[in-house]
PDB file of C-alpha atoms in Angstrom:
ATOM      1  CA  MET A   1     133.302  30.310  92.891  1.00  0.00           C
ATOM      2  CA  LYS A   2     133.436  29.073  96.478  1.00  0.00           C
ATOM      3  CA  LEU A   3     130.850  31.686  97.540  1.00  0.00           C
ATOM      4  CA  LYS A   4     128.323  30.462  95.006  1.00  0.00           C
ATOM      5  CA  VAL A   5     128.791  26.901  96.182  1.00  0.00           C
ATOM      6  CA  LYS A   6     128.405  27.954  99.799  1.00  0.00           C
ATOM      7  CA  GLY A   7     125.307  30.014  98.960  1.00  0.00           C
ATOM      8  CA  TYR A   8     123.878  27.017  97.141  1.00  0.00           C
ATOM      9  CA  TYR A   9     124.623  24.881 100.202  1.00  0.00           C
ATOM     10  CA  MET A  10     122.907  27.349 102.540  1.00  0.00           C
ATOM     11  CA  GLN A  11     119.809  27.553 100.316  1.00  0.00           C
ATOM     12  CA  ASN A  12     119.540  23.775 100.033  1.00  0.00           C
ATOM     13  CA  LYS A  13     120.183  23.393 103.764  1.00  0.00           C
ATOM     14  CA  LYS A  14     117.229  25.696 104.463  1.00  0.00           C
ATOM     15  CA  THR A  15     115.056  23.767 102.025  1.00  0.00           C
ATOM     16  CA  LEU A  16     116.122  20.448 103.530  1.00  0.00           C
ATOM     17  CA  ARG A  17     115.487  21.715 107.047  1.00  0.00           C
ATOM     18  CA  ALA A  18     112.020  22.995 106.066  1.00  0.00           C
ATOM     19  CA  THR A  19     111.205  19.637 104.470  1.00  0.00           C
ATOM     20  CA  PHE A  20     112.379  17.811 107.585  1.00  0.00           C
ATOM     21  CA  HIS A  21     110.273  20.026 109.852  1.00  0.00           C
ATOM     22  CA  GLN A  22     107.222  19.496 107.654  1.00  0.00           C
ATOM     23  CA  LYS A  23     107.593  15.708 107.699  1.00  0.00           C
ATOM     24  CA  ALA A  24     108.299  15.641 111.457  1.00  0.00           C
ATOM     25  CA  LEU A  25     105.463  18.040 112.337  1.00  0.00           C
ATOM     26  CA  ALA A  26     102.911  15.361 113.186  1.00  0.00           C
ATOM     27  CA  TYR A  27     105.255  13.448 115.503  1.00  0.00           C
ATOM     28  CA  HIS A  28     106.514  16.551 117.291  1.00  0.00           C
ATOM     29  CA  THR A  29     103.000  17.929 117.772  1.00  0.00           C
ATOM     30  CA  TRP A  30     101.709  14.580 119.001  1.00  0.00           C
ATOM     31  CA  SER A  31     104.528  14.234 121.536  1.00  0.00           C
ATOM     32  CA  ALA A  32     104.044  17.832 122.705  1.00  0.00           C
ATOM     33  CA  TYR A  33     100.312  17.227 123.232  1.00  0.00           C
ATOM     34  CA  LEU A  34     101.116  14.160 125.337  1.00  0.00           C
ATOM     35  CA  SER A  35     103.724  16.084 127.319  1.00  0.00           C
ATOM     36  CA  LEU A  36     101.364  18.991 127.945  1.00  0.00           C
ATOM     37  CA  GLY A  37      98.606  16.656 129.124  1.00  0.00           C
ATOM     38  CA  ILE A  38     100.989  14.974 131.548  1.00  0.00           C
ATOM     39  CA  ALA A  39     102.369  18.305 132.789  1.00  0.00           C
ATOM     40  CA  ILE A  40      98.901  19.737 133.397  1.00  0.00           C
ATOM     41  CA  VAL A  41      97.992  16.701 135.519  1.00  0.00           C
ATOM     42  CA  VAL A  42     101.315  16.431 137.385  1.00  0.00           C
ATOM     43  CA  LEU A  43     101.809  20.112 138.311  1.00  0.00           C
ATOM     44  CA  PRO A  44      98.784  20.361 140.667  1.00  0.00           C
ATOM     45  CA  ILE A  45      99.783  17.059 142.268  1.00  0.00           C
ATOM     46  CA  LEU A  46     103.270  18.432 142.917  1.00  0.00           C
ATOM     47  CA  GLY A  47     101.679  21.551 144.417  1.00  0.00           C
ATOM     48  CA  ILE A  48      99.540  19.446 146.741  1.00  0.00           C
ATOM     49  CA  LEU A  49     102.637  17.524 147.820  1.00  0.00           C
ATOM     50  CA  GLY A  50     104.349  20.810 148.645  1.00  0.00           C
ATOM     51  CA  LEU A  51     106.921  20.750 145.852  1.00  0.00           C
ATOM     52  CA  GLU A  52     107.118  24.134 144.208  1.00  0.00           C
ATOM     53  CA  THR A  53     107.638  24.297 140.483  1.00  0.00           C
ATOM     54  CA  ASN A  54     108.103  27.374 138.374  1.00  0.00           C
ATOM     55  CA  ILE A  55     107.369  25.910 134.966  1.00  0.00           C
ATOM     56  CA  GLU A  56     103.833  27.230 134.498  1.00  0.00           C
ATOM     57  CA  LEU A  57     105.098  29.897 132.101  1.00  0.00           C
ATOM     58  CA  PHE A  58     107.032  27.252 130.161  1.00  0.00           C
ATOM     59  CA  VAL A  59     103.849  25.151 129.891  1.00  0.00           C
ATOM     60  CA  LEU A  60     101.943  28.180 128.581  1.00  0.00           C
ATOM     61  CA  ILE A  61     104.623  29.015 126.013  1.00  0.00           C
ATOM     62  CA  LEU A  62     104.840  25.374 124.899  1.00  0.00           C
ATOM     63  CA  THR A  63     101.053  25.337 124.570  1.00  0.00           C
ATOM     64  CA  ILE A  64     101.080  28.425 122.350  1.00  0.00           C
ATOM     65  CA  VAL A  65     103.879  27.082 120.128  1.00  0.00           C
ATOM     66  CA  THR A  66     102.276  23.651 119.881  1.00  0.00           C
ATOM     67  CA  HIS A  67      98.864  25.120 119.139  1.00  0.00           C
ATOM     68  CA  ILE A  68     100.340  27.121 116.262  1.00  0.00           C
ATOM     69  CA  LYS A  69     102.013  23.974 114.896  1.00  0.00           C
ATOM     70  CA  ALA A  70      98.821  21.937 115.345  1.00  0.00           C
ATOM     71  CA  LYS A  71      96.968  24.320 113.030  1.00  0.00           C
ATOM     72  CA  LYS A  72      99.141  23.010 110.177  1.00  0.00           C
ATOM     73  CA  MET A  73      97.987  19.418 110.685  1.00  0.00           C
ATOM     74  CA  LEU A  74      95.229  18.988 108.137  1.00  0.00           C
ATOM     75  CA  LEU A  75      94.239  15.383 108.906  1.00  0.00           C
ATOM     76  CA  ALA A  76      93.793  15.897 112.661  1.00  0.00           C
ATOM     77  CA  SER A  77      90.342  16.734 113.975  1.00  0.00           C
ATOM     78  CA  LYS A  78      89.302  20.165 115.198  1.00  0.00           C
ATOM     79  CA  MET A  79      89.395  18.841 118.769  1.00  0.00           C
ATOM     80  CA  ARG A  80      93.106  19.688 118.772  1.00  0.00           C
ATOM     81  CA  HIS A  81      92.137  23.309 119.492  1.00  0.00           C
ATOM     82  CA  VAL A  82      89.988  22.629 122.570  1.00  0.00           C
ATOM     83  CA  GLY A  83      92.792  21.719 125.002  1.00  0.00           C
ATOM     84  CA  PRO A  84      94.899  24.822 124.333  1.00  0.00           C
ATOM     85  CA  ILE A  85      91.862  27.120 124.405  1.00  0.00           C
ATOM     86  CA  LEU A  86      90.774  25.720 127.774  1.00  0.00           C
ATOM     87  CA  LEU A  87      94.291  26.269 129.086  1.00  0.00           C
ATOM     88  CA  TYR A  88      94.215  29.868 127.825  1.00  0.00           C
ATOM     89  CA  VAL A  89      90.866  30.378 129.593  1.00  0.00           C
ATOM     90  CA  SER A  90      92.252  29.009 132.869  1.00  0.00           C
ATOM     91  CA  GLU A  91      95.271  31.309 132.613  1.00  0.00           C
ATOM     92  CA  ALA A  92      93.023  34.313 131.959  1.00  0.00           C
ATOM     93  CA  LEU A  93      90.828  33.391 134.945  1.00  0.00           C
ATOM     94  CA  SER A  94      93.878  33.070 137.166  1.00  0.00           C
ATOM     95  CA  LEU A  95      94.968  36.559 136.118  1.00  0.00           C
ATOM     96  CA  LEU A  96      91.470  37.885 136.827  1.00  0.00           C
ATOM     97  CA  ALA A  97      91.557  36.275 140.284  1.00  0.00           C
ATOM     98  CA  ILE A  98      94.530  38.427 141.281  1.00  0.00           C
ATOM     99  CA  GLY A  99      92.322  41.522 141.659  1.00  0.00           C
ATOM    100  CA  PRO A 100      89.834  40.069 144.180  1.00  0.00           C
ATOM    101  CA  PHE A 101      92.715  38.348 145.972  1.00  0.00           C
ATOM    102  CA  LEU A 102      94.529  41.668 146.460  1.00  0.00           C
ATOM    103  CA  ILE A 103      91.297  43.413 147.472  1.00  0.00           C
ATOM    104  CA  GLU A 104      90.619  40.759 150.103  1.00  0.00           C
ATOM    105  CA  ILE A 105      94.134  41.188 151.490  1.00  0.00           C
ATOM    106  CA  ALA A 106      93.775  44.990 151.439  1.00  0.00           C
ATOM    107  CA  ILE A 107      90.622  44.891 153.591  1.00  0.00           C
ATOM    108  CA  GLY A 108      92.346  42.775 156.211  1.00  0.00           C
ATOM    109  CA  GLY A 109      91.773  39.204 155.077  1.00  0.00           C
ATOM    110  CA  GLU A 110      94.363  36.611 154.263  1.00  0.00           C
ATOM    111  CA  GLY A 111      93.081  35.838 150.772  1.00  0.00           C
ATOM    112  CA  HIS A 112      92.116  32.236 151.524  1.00  0.00           C
ATOM    113  CA  LEU A 113      88.525  32.625 150.347  1.00  0.00           C
ATOM    114  CA  THR A 114      89.428  34.118 146.985  1.00  0.00           C
ATOM    115  CA  LEU A 115      92.270  31.670 146.496  1.00  0.00           C
ATOM    116  CA  GLY A 116      90.018  28.727 147.332  1.00  0.00           C
ATOM    117  CA  LEU A 117      87.296  29.875 144.943  1.00  0.00           C
ATOM    118  CA  ALA A 118      89.854  30.439 142.182  1.00  0.00           C
ATOM    119  CA  VAL A 119      91.246  26.940 142.644  1.00  0.00           C
ATOM    120  CA  LEU A 120      87.748  25.438 142.598  1.00  0.00           C
ATOM    121  CA  ILE A 121      87.071  27.133 139.266  1.00  0.00           C
ATOM    122  CA  ILE A 122      90.472  26.927 137.568  1.00  0.00           C
ATOM    123  CA  LEU A 123      91.572  23.398 138.501  1.00  0.00           C
ATOM    124  CA  PRO A 124      88.631  21.608 136.820  1.00  0.00           C
ATOM    125  CA  ILE A 125      89.175  23.679 133.667  1.00  0.00           C
ATOM    126  CA  ARG A 126      92.849  22.722 133.608  1.00  0.00           C
ATOM    127  CA  LEU A 127      92.117  19.047 134.172  1.00  0.00           C
ATOM    128  CA  THR A 128      89.514  19.160 131.397  1.00  0.00           C
ATOM    129  CA  SER A 129      92.121  20.711 129.104  1.00  0.00           C
ATOM    130  CA  ALA A 130      94.487  17.835 129.974  1.00  0.00           C
ATOM    131  CA  VAL A 131      91.780  15.355 128.962  1.00  0.00           C
ATOM    132  CA  PHE A 132      91.389  17.148 125.638  1.00  0.00           C
ATOM    133  CA  PHE A 133      95.161  17.141 125.112  1.00  0.00           C
ATOM    134  CA  PHE A 134      95.173  13.357 125.594  1.00  0.00           C
ATOM    135  CA  LEU A 135      92.132  12.860 123.329  1.00  0.00           C
ATOM    136  CA  SER A 136      93.675  15.066 120.646  1.00  0.00           C
ATOM    137  CA  ALA A 137      96.947  13.131 120.847  1.00  0.00           C
ATOM    138  CA  LYS A 138      95.004   9.894 120.423  1.00  0.00           C
ATOM    139  CA  GLN A 139      93.217  11.289 117.358  1.00  0.00           C
ATOM    140  CA  MET A 140      96.507  12.544 115.909  1.00  0.00           C
ATOM    141  CA  LYS A 141      97.950   9.055 116.327  1.00  0.00           C
ATOM    142  CA  ALA A 142      94.953   7.646 114.449  1.00  0.00           C
ATOM    143  CA  ALA A 143      95.197  10.279 111.683  1.00  0.00           C
ATOM    144  CA  TYR A 144      98.966   9.876 111.264  1.00  0.00           C
ATOM    145  CA  PRO A 145      99.666   6.215 112.153  1.00  0.00           C
ATOM    146  CA  GLU A 146     103.209   6.143 110.748  1.00  0.00           C
ATOM    147  CA  MET A 147     104.350   9.557 111.947  1.00  0.00           C
ATOM    148  CA  LYS A 148     107.311   8.257 113.961  1.00  0.00           C
ATOM    149  CA  MET A 149     108.682   6.279 111.045  1.00  0.00           C
ATOM    150  CA  GLU A 150     108.197   9.250 108.692  1.00  0.00           C
ATOM    151  CA  MET A 151     110.027  11.515 111.135  1.00  0.00           C
ATOM    152  CA  GLN A 152     112.937   9.071 111.447  1.00  0.00           C
ATOM    153  CA  VAL A 153     113.221   8.708 107.666  1.00  0.00           C
ATOM    154  CA  ALA A 154     113.091  12.487 107.196  1.00  0.00           C
ATOM    155  CA  LYS A 155     115.745  12.956 109.887  1.00  0.00           C
ATOM    156  CA  ALA A 156     118.031  10.384 108.262  1.00  0.00           C
ATOM    157  CA  GLU A 157     117.566  12.021 104.833  1.00  0.00           C
ATOM    158  CA  PHE A 158     118.315  15.453 106.280  1.00  0.00           C
ATOM    159  CA  GLN A 159     121.468  14.279 108.044  1.00  0.00           C
ATOM    160  CA  GLU A 160     122.671  12.362 104.965  1.00  0.00           C
ATOM    161  CA  ALA A 161     122.132  15.358 102.683  1.00  0.00           C
ATOM    162  CA  LYS A 162     123.859  17.606 105.191  1.00  0.00           C
ATOM    163  CA  ARG A 163     126.885  15.293 105.238  1.00  0.00           C
ATOM    164  CA  ALA A 164     126.924  15.107 101.441  1.00  0.00           C
ATOM    165  CA  PHE A 165     126.870  18.908 101.110  1.00  0.00           C
ATOM    166  CA  LYS A 166     129.679  19.282 103.626  1.00  0.00           C
ATOM    167  CA  LYS A 167     131.817  16.724 101.777  1.00  0.00           C
ATOM    168  CA  GLY A 168     131.139  18.555  98.509  1.00  0.00           C
ATOM    169  CA  LEU A 169     132.401  21.838  99.960  1.00  0.00           C
TER     170      LEU A 169
END
């Protein structure tokens, strides 16, 4: 009998968690878009100041995850796809710049010319993607004006139901 109750608890916990994630989707996506926009602007500034950061891969992974979540937001405009796509393009261009950079080093250069040209091409694309992340976040805020309150209510409901199920077991 205890197993059935526990199985029932696990099934309802999954359902409750899925409901919570669905209701909190807009707020989490909006905050991730703001964070990505800030990170894309701050990282080059830190590089110019001489502070090395190794979170570029984290930014790319967060962009991919957030872009997948943003596809589920039906009320947000299609502009939400532009920022991530521009970031993907800049990452692809940076990978393509490795070849000429290595060739320039192989023929006796130091790679400054290729590196400079890559920065002149990639940096404006990245900054443009940051602008689109901010614009998309603004449009998400307009499309879902009460997303923070909905997320807080969903979180409270989830935690209350979780406590109730644990007391019942």
